[in-house]
Amino acid sequence: MNPALVQGQHALVYNPMLPPGWIEHRTPTGRPYWYNTATGQTSWLFPSPLPPVAPQETQPKKKKKQTKKKIPGTNWLFVLTHDGYEFYYDRDTKTSVWEMPESLKAPMEELKKLDEEKEREKKLKAENEAKLAQKEKEDADNKKRMLEEQEAEQEAKRAKLEQEIAQEDDDDEQEEHAKEEDLEATEMTEEDIMWQLQQMAEAEVEETQAAAAAQATPEAAEQINKEPKKPELSEEECLAQFNQLLAERNISPFAIYSAEYPKLMTDPRFSLVPHNKQKALFNKYCNELGDKIKNEKKNKKKPEDEFKDLLVSKVTQKMYWDDFRRKYKDDPRFKALSVTKEKEALFKDHVKHHLGKKRPTDEYMDLLRDTKDIRPGMRWRDAKKILEKDDRYYLVESKIDREDLFRDYLQDMSK
């Protein structure tokens, strides 16, 4: 119902309880109805108000974790509470103070610089890890795409081969059907056709021998006309030569007997087995060849597994990636994997998880003992320039721990 059509007859009534956009009207009989000016909807029922908007829940703020930091060169700790308050703790006297002692100003400046440097290293490490993760993802995507392309290519080859086999079957059926129509009668089995082909081949051989005998001397003709004696072979030897013939002709596991028969029947080794067993032995050879190829593919190791075998047999605890790559780059197992990054990652994973390595602190202490330039009373800043040239220096991630271990080592040297 549209109030505009009955504007002269219906009265407008103001109602403050109506939701926004609704107007109340009354019919001449006094019955109320309501009209929405925004949607054009008319209703005999009083419009329901809009549901109140639920207030959004606010999550309580998480408290920060309390942190303790050793102040370099002192026995003090700098403590930051979860509420953001700072105080200083003396480990010798077991006392705490809110105000920073005057003697801690310089060490605190050094601590601040160490924190800033650590934060930069952390940020740089995160960026490098992100780049490495992106690179690994790209390598994995490329590898996946290559595998999918290879599988698609193999699938296309397999489909093409099946199509060719099906086409050969159709051609054979059409050829046999044509022969049946030409003969107009007798239905011939496949064995009959093979027998006729064999007879034709034998007749061709006899004609060749007769022609050669006609042109030869009487002695030579007599020698030609002599029936050659077939060697007496066992059944196993006959079967072995039959299979050898199929192998020499590169018979495919998908080969069809009727298609290959004309190519095989002229070879004497094909006739060593009875005619009624030739097809069964041919199919048996194809099935066994197919199973052999399938097992070879199944048992063939993946390139990654071959590379892992090389790692197990050649990698030692003190060997580095560059040494390993230079020494075994010509090994077939090394060449099995084409992506250098993947090889290096597998190498590092093998060294990390499969070879027993010392703890970082032990490696660092070995570095201190191996460095002959370190002497009692030496300053840390001077020793640091020497030590940071060795990879073992970075095994201890904390700069404070590196310095503390260095000072402990100097004390041991002084004893």
mmCIF file of C-alpha atoms in Angstrom:
data_model
loop_
_atom_site.group_PDB
_atom_site.id
_atom_site.type_symbol
_atom_site.label_atom_id
_atom_site.label_comp_id
_atom_site.label_asym_id
_atom_site.label_seq_id
_atom_site.Cartn_x
_atom_site.Cartn_y
_atom_site.Cartn_z
ATOM 1 C CA MET A 1 0.000 0.000 0.000
ATOM 2 C CA ASN A 2 1.454 3.389 -1.029
ATOM 3 C CA PRO A 3 0.275 6.424 0.994
ATOM 4 C CA ALA A 4 0.887 8.695 -2.001
ATOM 5 C CA LEU A 5 -2.032 7.084 -3.825
ATOM 6 C CA VAL A 6 -4.445 7.911 -1.019
ATOM 7 C CA GLN A 7 -2.881 11.096 0.272
ATOM 8 C CA GLY A 8 -6.183 12.894 0.467
ATOM 9 C CA GLN A 9 -7.894 10.145 2.397
ATOM 10 C CA HIS A 10 -5.246 8.968 4.872
ATOM 11 C CA ALA A 11 -4.099 11.101 7.797
ATOM 12 C CA LEU A 12 -0.467 11.385 8.984
ATOM 13 C CA VAL A 13 0.084 10.879 12.690
ATOM 14 C CA TYR A 14 3.301 11.881 14.526
ATOM 15 C CA ASN A 15 4.613 9.144 16.829
ATOM 16 C CA PRO A 16 7.931 9.720 18.665
ATOM 17 C CA MET A 17 8.273 5.961 19.402
ATOM 18 C CA LEU A 18 8.754 5.118 15.722
ATOM 19 C CA PRO A 19 12.225 4.097 14.497
ATOM 20 C CA PRO A 20 13.945 6.575 12.127
ATOM 21 C CA GLY A 21 12.450 6.675 8.593
ATOM 22 C CA TRP A 22 8.989 5.389 9.557
ATOM 23 C CA ILE A 23 5.739 7.454 9.318
ATOM 24 C CA GLU A 24 2.392 6.480 10.839
ATOM 25 C CA HIS A 25 -0.812 6.821 8.730
ATOM 26 C CA ARG A 26 -4.449 6.078 9.452
ATOM 27 C CA THR A 27 -7.160 4.861 7.123
ATOM 28 C CA PRO A 28 -10.576 6.611 6.958
ATOM 29 C CA THR A 29 -11.804 3.993 9.388
ATOM 30 C CA GLY A 30 -9.043 4.950 11.845
ATOM 31 C CA ARG A 31 -6.884 1.828 11.453
ATOM 32 C CA PRO A 32 -3.152 2.684 11.733
ATOM 33 C CA TYR A 33 -0.442 1.508 9.341
ATOM 34 C CA TRP A 34 3.215 2.500 8.894
ATOM 35 C CA TYR A 35 5.291 3.515 5.873
ATOM 36 C CA ASN A 36 9.134 3.584 5.520
ATOM 37 C CA THR A 37 10.197 6.565 3.392
ATOM 38 C CA ALA A 38 13.667 5.104 2.730
ATOM 39 C CA THR A 39 12.706 1.602 1.559
ATOM 40 C CA GLY A 40 9.110 2.214 0.416
ATOM 41 C CA GLN A 41 7.906 -0.604 2.693
ATOM 42 C CA THR A 42 4.352 -0.487 4.133
ATOM 43 C CA SER A 43 3.388 -2.515 7.212
ATOM 44 C CA TRP A 44 0.218 -3.080 9.255
ATOM 45 C CA LEU A 45 2.471 -4.067 12.207
ATOM 46 C CA PHE A 46 4.279 -1.552 14.384
ATOM 47 C CA PRO A 47 7.955 -1.402 13.241
ATOM 48 C CA SER A 48 10.416 -2.946 15.659
ATOM 49 C CA PRO A 49 13.285 -0.693 16.802
ATOM 50 C CA LEU A 50 16.856 -1.356 15.644
ATOM 51 C CA PRO A 51 18.833 -3.704 17.929
ATOM 52 C CA PRO A 52 21.316 -1.885 20.165
ATOM 53 C CA VAL A 53 24.966 -2.023 19.132
ATOM 54 C CA ALA A 54 26.931 -4.323 21.411
ATOM 55 C CA PRO A 55 29.933 -2.605 22.994
ATOM 56 C CA GLN A 56 33.303 -3.917 21.872
ATOM 57 C CA GLU A 57 35.219 -5.879 24.440
ATOM 58 C CA THR A 58 38.612 -4.482 25.267
ATOM 59 C CA GLN A 59 41.380 -6.937 25.984
ATOM 60 C CA PRO A 60 43.531 -6.252 29.015
ATOM 61 C CA LYS A 61 47.036 -5.126 28.251
ATOM 62 C CA LYS A 62 49.677 -7.785 28.654
ATOM 63 C CA LYS A 63 52.305 -7.109 31.230
ATOM 64 C CA LYS A 64 55.877 -6.858 30.030
ATOM 65 C CA LYS A 65 58.368 -9.471 31.120
ATOM 66 C CA GLN A 66 60.854 -8.462 33.806
ATOM 67 C CA THR A 67 64.410 -8.356 32.440
ATOM 68 C CA LYS A 68 67.826 -8.453 34.081
ATOM 69 C CA LYS A 69 71.043 -7.348 32.392
ATOM 70 C CA LYS A 70 74.588 -7.661 33.641
ATOM 71 C CA ILE A 71 76.384 -4.301 33.603
ATOM 72 C CA PRO A 72 79.767 -4.832 31.846
ATOM 73 C CA GLY A 73 82.878 -4.791 34.024
ATOM 74 C CA THR A 74 80.887 -4.650 37.302
ATOM 75 C CA ASN A 75 79.002 -6.891 39.709
ATOM 76 C CA TRP A 76 75.797 -4.877 39.254
ATOM 77 C CA LEU A 77 72.600 -5.880 37.468
ATOM 78 C CA PHE A 78 70.254 -3.509 35.663
ATOM 79 C CA VAL A 79 66.638 -4.620 36.302
ATOM 80 C CA LEU A 80 63.568 -3.501 34.333
ATOM 81 C CA THR A 81 60.271 -4.569 35.956
ATOM 82 C CA HIS A 82 57.128 -5.559 34.070
ATOM 83 C CA ASP A 83 55.604 -2.214 35.144
ATOM 84 C CA GLY A 84 58.425 -0.254 33.511
ATOM 85 C CA TYR A 85 60.343 0.646 36.697
ATOM 86 C CA GLU A 86 64.152 0.540 36.700
ATOM 87 C CA PHE A 87 66.523 -0.223 39.579
ATOM 88 C CA TYR A 88 70.066 -1.447 40.135
ATOM 89 C CA TYR A 89 71.072 -4.560 42.085
ATOM 90 C CA ASP A 90 74.489 -5.174 43.634
ATOM 91 C CA ARG A 91 75.228 -8.910 43.609
ATOM 92 C CA ASP A 92 78.004 -8.579 46.186
ATOM 93 C CA THR A 93 76.008 -6.734 48.872
ATOM 94 C CA LYS A 94 72.604 -8.128 47.794
ATOM 95 C CA THR A 95 71.145 -4.594 47.837
ATOM 96 C CA SER A 96 69.018 -2.643 45.352
ATOM 97 C CA VAL A 97 68.866 1.110 44.627
ATOM 98 C CA TRP A 98 66.515 3.202 42.495
ATOM 99 C CA GLU A 99 69.048 5.890 41.621
ATOM 100 C CA MET A 100 71.968 4.935 39.376
ATOM 101 C CA PRO A 101 75.301 5.191 41.241
ATOM 102 C CA GLU A 102 77.847 7.570 39.745
ATOM 103 C CA SER A 103 80.264 4.697 39.154
ATOM 104 C CA LEU A 104 77.786 3.007 36.803
ATOM 105 C CA LYS A 105 77.393 5.854 34.301
ATOM 106 C CA ALA A 106 80.190 4.740 31.972
ATOM 107 C CA PRO A 107 79.334 0.997 32.192
ATOM 108 C CA MET A 108 75.670 1.810 31.533
ATOM 109 C CA GLU A 109 76.657 3.748 28.406
ATOM 110 C CA GLU A 110 78.592 0.683 27.267
ATOM 111 C CA LEU A 111 75.602 -1.543 28.085
ATOM 112 C CA LYS A 112 73.370 0.756 26.042
ATOM 113 C CA LYS A 113 75.735 0.497 23.074
ATOM 114 C CA LEU A 114 75.850 -3.289 23.446
ATOM 115 C CA ASP A 115 72.050 -3.458 23.496
ATOM 116 C CA GLU A 116 71.836 -1.289 20.393
ATOM 117 C CA GLU A 117 74.417 -3.428 18.611
ATOM 118 C CA LYS A 118 72.613 -6.583 19.694
ATOM 119 C CA GLU A 119 69.338 -5.162 18.408
ATOM 120 C CA ARG A 120 70.970 -4.367 15.057
ATOM 121 C CA GLU A 121 72.386 -7.882 14.860
ATOM 122 C CA LYS A 122 68.984 -9.311 15.745
ATOM 123 C CA LYS A 123 67.316 -7.225 13.044
ATOM 124 C CA LEU A 124 69.978 -8.187 10.487
ATOM 125 C CA LYS A 125 69.630 -11.849 11.446
ATOM 126 C CA ALA A 126 65.855 -11.666 11.017
ATOM 127 C CA GLU A 127 66.272 -10.041 7.605
ATOM 128 C CA ASN A 128 68.770 -12.711 6.526
ATOM 129 C CA GLU A 129 66.487 -15.480 7.770
ATOM 130 C CA ALA A 130 63.585 -13.931 5.865
ATOM 131 C CA LYS A 131 65.684 -13.743 2.693
ATOM 132 C CA LEU A 132 66.833 -17.335 3.177
ATOM 133 C CA ALA A 133 63.254 -18.501 3.765
ATOM 134 C CA GLN A 134 62.126 -16.664 0.632
ATOM 135 C CA LYS A 135 64.988 -18.219 -1.341
ATOM 136 C CA GLU A 136 64.153 -21.697 -0.027
ATOM 137 C CA LYS A 137 60.505 -21.141 -0.928
ATOM 138 C CA GLU A 138 61.462 -20.054 -4.451
ATOM 139 C CA ASP A 139 63.766 -23.069 -4.828
ATOM 140 C CA ALA A 140 61.018 -25.375 -3.570
ATOM 141 C CA ASP A 141 58.505 -23.793 -5.962
ATOM 142 C CA ASN A 142 60.944 -24.141 -8.873
ATOM 143 C CA LYS A 143 61.633 -27.752 -7.950
ATOM 144 C CA LYS A 144 57.918 -28.477 -7.660
ATOM 145 C CA ARG A 145 57.249 -26.815 -11.025
ATOM 146 C CA MET A 146 60.045 -28.835 -12.671
ATOM 147 C CA LEU A 147 58.653 -32.074 -11.224
ATOM 148 C CA GLU A 148 55.161 -31.184 -12.426
ATOM 149 C CA GLU A 149 56.498 -30.427 -15.908
ATOM 150 C CA GLN A 150 58.406 -33.721 -15.964
ATOM 151 C CA GLU A 151 55.340 -35.640 -14.815
ATOM 152 C CA ALA A 152 53.221 -33.906 -17.446
ATOM 153 C CA GLU A 153 55.776 -34.774 -20.127
ATOM 154 C CA GLN A 154 55.910 -38.406 -18.997
ATOM 155 C CA GLU A 155 52.117 -38.565 -18.910
ATOM 156 C CA ALA A 156 51.973 -37.168 -22.452
ATOM 157 C CA LYS A 157 54.492 -39.761 -23.666
ATOM 158 C CA ARG A 158 52.581 -42.560 -21.959
ATOM 159 C CA ALA A 159 49.273 -41.387 -23.462
ATOM 160 C CA LYS A 160 50.893 -41.137 -26.899
ATOM 161 C CA LEU A 161 52.290 -44.666 -26.561
ATOM 162 C CA GLU A 162 48.907 -46.041 -25.497
ATOM 163 C CA GLN A 163 47.276 -44.233 -28.413
ATOM 164 C CA GLU A 164 49.806 -45.734 -30.832
ATOM 165 C CA ILE A 165 49.214 -49.197 -29.379
ATOM 166 C CA ALA A 166 45.452 -48.737 -29.656
ATOM 167 C CA GLN A 167 45.878 -47.534 -33.249
ATOM 168 C CA GLU A 168 47.984 -50.601 -34.058
ATOM 169 C CA ASP A 169 45.265 -52.809 -32.587
ATOM 170 C CA ASP A 170 42.662 -51.060 -34.741
ATOM 171 C CA ASP A 171 44.861 -51.427 -37.834
ATOM 172 C CA ASP A 172 45.374 -55.125 -37.113
ATOM 173 C CA GLU A 173 41.646 -55.649 -36.653
ATOM 174 C CA GLN A 174 40.869 -53.804 -39.889
ATOM 175 C CA GLU A 175 43.508 -55.807 -41.756
ATOM 176 C CA GLU A 176 42.148 -59.110 -40.482
ATOM 177 C CA HIS A 177 38.610 -58.004 -41.307
ATOM 178 C CA ALA A 178 39.691 -57.157 -44.856
ATOM 179 C CA LYS A 179 41.337 -60.556 -45.253
ATOM 180 C CA GLU A 180 38.161 -62.261 -44.073
ATOM 181 C CA GLU A 181 36.125 -60.384 -46.658
ATOM 182 C CA ASP A 182 38.590 -61.254 -49.428
ATOM 183 C CA LEU A 183 38.534 -64.947 -48.559
ATOM 184 C CA GLU A 184 34.699 -64.759 -48.506
ATOM 185 C CA ALA A 185 34.318 -67.666 -46.219
ATOM 186 C CA THR A 186 36.481 -69.585 -43.891
ATOM 187 C CA GLU A 187 37.168 -67.868 -40.651
ATOM 188 C CA MET A 188 40.872 -68.030 -39.858
ATOM 189 C CA THR A 189 42.343 -67.769 -36.390
ATOM 190 C CA GLU A 190 45.454 -65.775 -35.570
ATOM 191 C CA GLU A 191 47.432 -69.026 -35.345
ATOM 192 C CA ASP A 192 46.373 -69.903 -38.900
ATOM 193 C CA ILE A 193 47.607 -66.557 -40.181
ATOM 194 C CA MET A 194 50.947 -66.973 -38.390
ATOM 195 C CA TRP A 195 51.292 -70.479 -39.826
ATOM 196 C CA GLN A 196 50.693 -69.162 -43.347
ATOM 197 C CA LEU A 197 53.251 -66.403 -42.877
ATOM 198 C CA GLN A 198 55.796 -68.931 -41.652
ATOM 199 C CA GLN A 199 55.088 -71.177 -44.641
ATOM 200 C CA MET A 200 55.567 -68.206 -46.967
ATOM 201 C CA ALA A 201 58.886 -67.393 -45.318
ATOM 202 C CA GLU A 202 60.086 -70.991 -45.647
ATOM 203 C CA ALA A 203 59.010 -71.068 -49.296
ATOM 204 C CA GLU A 204 60.948 -67.863 -49.929
ATOM 205 C CA VAL A 205 64.072 -69.439 -48.389
ATOM 206 C CA GLU A 206 63.647 -72.554 -50.561
ATOM 207 C CA GLU A 207 63.283 -70.426 -53.710
ATOM 208 C CA THR A 208 66.466 -68.537 -52.820
ATOM 209 C CA GLN A 209 68.334 -71.806 -52.320
ATOM 210 C CA ALA A 210 67.005 -73.204 -55.611
ATOM 211 C CA ALA A 211 68.082 -70.096 -57.530
ATOM 212 C CA ALA A 212 71.538 -70.273 -56.018
ATOM 213 C CA ALA A 213 71.796 -73.977 -56.850
ATOM 214 C CA ALA A 214 70.899 -73.377 -60.506
ATOM 215 C CA GLN A 215 73.793 -70.954 -60.942
ATOM 216 C CA ALA A 216 76.351 -72.947 -58.970
ATOM 217 C CA THR A 217 78.578 -75.886 -59.967
ATOM 218 C CA PRO A 218 77.206 -79.416 -59.506
ATOM 219 C CA GLU A 219 79.316 -79.874 -56.361
ATOM 220 C CA ALA A 220 78.135 -76.575 -54.916
ATOM 221 C CA ALA A 221 74.524 -77.302 -55.877
ATOM 222 C CA GLU A 222 74.686 -80.641 -54.133
ATOM 223 C CA GLN A 223 76.050 -78.940 -51.042
ATOM 224 C CA ILE A 224 73.277 -76.294 -51.120
ATOM 225 C CA ASN A 225 70.494 -78.840 -51.544
ATOM 226 C CA LYS A 226 71.634 -80.764 -48.533
ATOM 227 C CA GLU A 227 69.229 -80.329 -45.653
ATOM 228 C CA PRO A 228 71.093 -78.477 -42.863
ATOM 229 C CA LYS A 229 71.112 -80.383 -39.645
ATOM 230 C CA LYS A 230 69.656 -78.507 -36.756
ATOM 231 C CA PRO A 231 71.739 -78.656 -33.622
ATOM 232 C CA GLU A 232 70.202 -80.661 -30.843
ATOM 233 C CA LEU A 233 69.362 -78.156 -28.091
ATOM 234 C CA SER A 234 67.571 -78.621 -24.810
ATOM 235 C CA GLU A 235 64.268 -76.898 -24.134
ATOM 236 C CA GLU A 236 66.002 -74.397 -21.824
ATOM 237 C CA GLU A 237 68.606 -73.549 -24.480
ATOM 238 C CA CYS A 238 65.905 -73.049 -27.119
ATOM 239 C CA LEU A 239 63.973 -70.738 -24.805
ATOM 240 C CA ALA A 240 67.169 -68.806 -23.966
ATOM 241 C CA GLN A 241 67.917 -68.179 -27.654
ATOM 242 C CA PHE A 242 64.271 -67.211 -28.255
ATOM 243 C CA ASN A 243 64.454 -64.603 -25.467
ATOM 244 C CA GLN A 244 67.858 -63.447 -26.720
ATOM 245 C CA LEU A 245 66.278 -62.738 -30.109
ATOM 246 C CA LEU A 246 63.535 -60.637 -28.486
ATOM 247 C CA ALA A 247 66.144 -58.713 -26.487
ATOM 248 C CA GLU A 248 68.258 -58.001 -29.590
ATOM 249 C CA ARG A 249 65.200 -56.657 -31.432
ATOM 250 C CA ASN A 250 64.461 -54.296 -28.485
ATOM 251 C CA ILE A 251 60.946 -55.618 -28.002
ATOM 252 C CA SER A 252 58.952 -53.157 -25.861
ATOM 253 C CA PRO A 253 56.877 -54.273 -22.848
ATOM 254 C CA PHE A 254 53.871 -52.827 -24.730
ATOM 255 C CA ALA A 255 54.627 -54.693 -27.974
ATOM 256 C CA ILE A 256 51.852 -56.698 -29.696
ATOM 257 C CA TYR A 257 52.591 -60.209 -30.928
ATOM 258 C CA SER A 258 50.751 -59.855 -34.231
ATOM 259 C CA ALA A 259 52.650 -56.639 -35.049
ATOM 260 C CA GLU A 260 56.101 -58.042 -34.226
ATOM 261 C CA TYR A 261 55.621 -61.516 -35.728
ATOM 262 C CA PRO A 262 56.557 -60.631 -39.356
ATOM 263 C CA LYS A 263 59.836 -59.118 -38.104
ATOM 264 C CA LEU A 264 60.772 -62.191 -36.041
ATOM 265 C CA MET A 265 59.663 -65.209 -38.068
ATOM 266 C CA THR A 266 62.621 -65.110 -40.504
ATOM 267 C CA ASP A 267 65.158 -65.590 -37.704
ATOM 268 C CA PRO A 268 65.977 -69.288 -37.067
ATOM 269 C CA ARG A 269 65.957 -68.749 -33.305
ATOM 270 C CA PHE A 270 62.257 -67.868 -33.465
ATOM 271 C CA SER A 271 61.455 -71.359 -34.794
ATOM 272 C CA LEU A 272 63.343 -73.118 -31.998
ATOM 273 C CA VAL A 273 60.177 -73.094 -29.866
ATOM 274 C CA PRO A 274 56.955 -74.818 -30.982
ATOM 275 C CA HIS A 275 54.615 -72.711 -33.090
ATOM 276 C CA ASN A 276 51.712 -73.056 -30.647
ATOM 277 C CA LYS A 277 53.874 -71.683 -27.778
ATOM 278 C CA GLN A 278 55.454 -68.715 -29.551
ATOM 279 C CA LYS A 279 52.725 -66.200 -28.683
ATOM 280 C CA ALA A 280 52.536 -67.250 -25.008
ATOM 281 C CA LEU A 281 56.327 -67.056 -24.625
ATOM 282 C CA PHE A 282 56.358 -63.673 -26.393
ATOM 283 C CA ASN A 283 53.727 -62.248 -24.005
ATOM 284 C CA LYS A 284 55.545 -63.748 -21.007
ATOM 285 C CA TYR A 285 58.759 -62.010 -22.068
ATOM 286 C CA CYS A 286 56.946 -58.657 -22.394
ATOM 287 C CA ASN A 287 55.310 -59.003 -18.956
ATOM 288 C CA GLU A 288 58.598 -59.916 -17.264
ATOM 289 C CA LEU A 289 60.348 -57.022 -19.011
ATOM 290 C CA GLY A 290 57.659 -54.602 -17.807
ATOM 291 C CA ASP A 291 57.989 -55.855 -14.214
ATOM 292 C CA LYS A 292 61.786 -55.523 -14.425
ATOM 293 C CA ILE A 293 61.606 -51.904 -15.610
ATOM 294 C CA LYS A 294 59.031 -51.090 -12.919
ATOM 295 C CA ASN A 295 61.210 -52.579 -10.154
ATOM 296 C CA GLU A 296 64.299 -50.754 -11.413
ATOM 297 C CA LYS A 297 62.463 -47.443 -11.268
ATOM 298 C CA LYS A 298 61.086 -48.278 -7.824
ATOM 299 C CA ASN A 299 64.450 -49.304 -6.373
ATOM 300 C CA LYS A 300 66.403 -46.439 -7.921
ATOM 301 C CA LYS A 301 67.518 -44.001 -5.254
ATOM 302 C CA LYS A 302 66.452 -40.389 -5.371
ATOM 303 C CA PRO A 303 69.198 -37.803 -6.021
ATOM 304 C CA GLU A 304 68.754 -36.474 -2.487
ATOM 305 C CA ASP A 305 69.285 -39.954 -0.989
ATOM 306 C CA GLU A 306 72.432 -40.493 -3.090
ATOM 307 C CA PHE A 307 73.831 -37.182 -1.855
ATOM 308 C CA LYS A 308 73.034 -38.140 1.762
ATOM 309 C CA ASP A 309 74.938 -41.425 1.280
ATOM 310 C CA LEU A 310 77.956 -39.369 0.222
ATOM 311 C CA LEU A 311 77.616 -37.223 3.359
ATOM 312 C CA VAL A 312 77.463 -40.269 5.630
ATOM 313 C CA SER A 313 80.526 -41.895 4.064
ATOM 314 C CA LYS A 314 82.796 -38.854 3.632
ATOM 315 C CA VAL A 315 81.939 -35.956 5.972
ATOM 316 C CA THR A 316 83.981 -35.601 9.162
ATOM 317 C CA GLN A 317 83.382 -33.423 12.226
ATOM 318 C CA LYS A 318 86.014 -30.794 11.330
ATOM 319 C CA MET A 319 85.118 -30.576 7.630
ATOM 320 C CA TYR A 320 83.646 -27.354 6.215
ATOM 321 C CA TRP A 321 81.320 -26.991 3.234
ATOM 322 C CA ASP A 322 83.940 -25.423 0.928
ATOM 323 C CA ASP A 323 86.406 -28.228 1.659
ATOM 324 C CA PHE A 324 83.782 -30.894 1.068
ATOM 325 C CA ARG A 325 82.593 -29.315 -2.202
ATOM 326 C CA ARG A 326 86.119 -28.934 -3.551
ATOM 327 C CA LYS A 327 87.095 -32.493 -2.638
ATOM 328 C CA TYR A 328 84.027 -34.386 -3.899
ATOM 329 C CA LYS A 329 82.657 -32.169 -6.683
ATOM 330 C CA ASP A 330 83.384 -34.898 -9.285
ATOM 331 C CA ASP A 331 81.639 -37.673 -7.342
ATOM 332 C CA PRO A 332 78.451 -38.854 -9.162
ATOM 333 C CA ARG A 333 76.543 -38.692 -5.888
ATOM 334 C CA PHE A 334 77.560 -35.037 -5.507
ATOM 335 C CA LYS A 335 76.360 -34.280 -9.040
ATOM 336 C CA ALA A 336 73.037 -36.050 -8.422
ATOM 337 C CA LEU A 337 71.641 -32.822 -6.948
ATOM 338 C CA SER A 338 71.782 -29.803 -9.241
ATOM 339 C CA VAL A 339 70.884 -27.013 -6.775
ATOM 340 C CA THR A 340 73.974 -25.867 -4.843
ATOM 341 C CA LYS A 341 71.946 -24.226 -2.040
ATOM 342 C CA GLU A 342 70.124 -27.492 -1.418
ATOM 343 C CA LYS A 343 73.428 -29.390 -1.212
ATOM 344 C CA GLU A 344 74.850 -26.900 1.275
ATOM 345 C CA ALA A 345 71.698 -27.031 3.417
ATOM 346 C CA LEU A 346 71.825 -30.850 3.539
ATOM 347 C CA PHE A 347 75.525 -30.718 4.417
ATOM 348 C CA LYS A 348 74.973 -28.299 7.321
ATOM 349 C CA ASP A 349 71.980 -30.285 8.560
ATOM 350 C CA HIS A 350 74.073 -33.472 8.520
ATOM 351 C CA VAL A 351 76.910 -31.843 10.459
ATOM 352 C CA LYS A 352 74.481 -30.330 12.970
ATOM 353 C CA HIS A 353 72.314 -33.355 13.709
ATOM 354 C CA HIS A 354 74.427 -36.407 12.848
ATOM 355 C CA LEU A 355 77.934 -35.505 13.995
ATOM 356 C CA GLY A 356 78.743 -35.014 17.653
ATOM 357 C CA LYS A 357 79.862 -31.398 18.165
ATOM 358 C CA LYS A 358 81.177 -29.589 21.222
ATOM 359 C CA ARG A 359 79.166 -27.020 23.143
ATOM 360 C CA PRO A 360 79.574 -23.398 21.970
ATOM 361 C CA THR A 361 81.389 -22.418 25.171
ATOM 362 C CA ASP A 362 83.845 -25.329 24.777
ATOM 363 C CA GLU A 363 84.530 -24.310 21.176
ATOM 364 C CA TYR A 364 85.092 -20.720 22.335
ATOM 365 C CA MET A 365 87.500 -21.817 25.067
ATOM 366 C CA ASP A 366 89.402 -23.922 22.506
ATOM 367 C CA LEU A 367 89.723 -20.760 20.429
ATOM 368 C CA LEU A 368 91.196 -18.865 23.388
ATOM 369 C CA ARG A 369 93.685 -21.655 24.058
ATOM 370 C CA ASP A 370 94.640 -21.911 20.375
ATOM 371 C CA THR A 371 95.267 -18.153 20.055
ATOM 372 C CA LYS A 372 98.920 -17.708 21.069
ATOM 373 C CA ASP A 373 98.741 -13.892 20.931
ATOM 374 C CA ILE A 374 96.597 -13.734 24.070
ATOM 375 C CA ARG A 375 98.656 -12.852 27.151
ATOM 376 C CA PRO A 376 97.898 -11.905 30.786
ATOM 377 C CA GLY A 377 96.730 -8.318 31.246
ATOM 378 C CA MET A 378 95.622 -7.986 27.628
ATOM 379 C CA ARG A 379 92.710 -5.606 26.983
ATOM 380 C CA TRP A 380 89.454 -7.086 25.723
ATOM 381 C CA ARG A 381 89.171 -4.657 22.824
ATOM 382 C CA ASP A 382 92.594 -5.775 21.542
ATOM 383 C CA ALA A 383 91.853 -9.472 21.971
ATOM 384 C CA LYS A 384 88.470 -9.074 20.290
ATOM 385 C CA LYS A 385 90.090 -7.909 17.018
ATOM 386 C CA ILE A 386 92.107 -11.132 16.927
ATOM 387 C CA LEU A 387 89.383 -13.557 18.012
ATOM 388 C CA GLU A 388 86.583 -12.351 15.729
ATOM 389 C CA LYS A 389 88.482 -13.625 12.685
ATOM 390 C CA ASP A 390 87.664 -17.209 13.740
ATOM 391 C CA ASP A 391 84.168 -18.722 13.288
ATOM 392 C CA ARG A 392 84.263 -20.170 16.809
ATOM 393 C CA TYR A 393 84.141 -16.616 18.188
ATOM 394 C CA TYR A 394 80.501 -16.285 17.073
ATOM 395 C CA LEU A 395 79.341 -19.603 18.571
ATOM 396 C CA VAL A 396 78.774 -17.757 21.875
ATOM 397 C CA GLU A 397 76.045 -15.317 20.896
ATOM 398 C CA SER A 398 76.167 -13.052 23.971
ATOM 399 C CA LYS A 399 78.900 -10.382 23.803
ATOM 400 C CA ILE A 400 78.916 -10.138 27.591
ATOM 401 C CA ASP A 401 79.486 -13.883 27.939
ATOM 402 C CA ARG A 402 82.366 -13.687 25.445
ATOM 403 C CA GLU A 403 84.075 -10.998 27.501
ATOM 404 C CA ASP A 404 83.441 -12.797 30.801
ATOM 405 C CA LEU A 405 84.889 -16.047 29.466
ATOM 406 C CA PHE A 406 87.900 -14.113 28.178
ATOM 407 C CA ARG A 407 88.516 -12.519 31.588
ATOM 408 C CA ASP A 408 88.129 -15.894 33.324
ATOM 409 C CA TYR A 409 90.693 -17.318 30.916
ATOM 410 C CA LEU A 410 93.147 -14.485 31.726
ATOM 411 C CA GLN A 411 92.742 -15.198 35.446
ATOM 412 C CA ASP A 412 93.538 -18.870 34.838
ATOM 413 C CA MET A 413 96.636 -17.847 32.867
ATOM 414 C CA SER A 414 97.844 -15.678 35.751
ATOM 415 C CA LYS A 415 97.664 -18.498 38.284
#
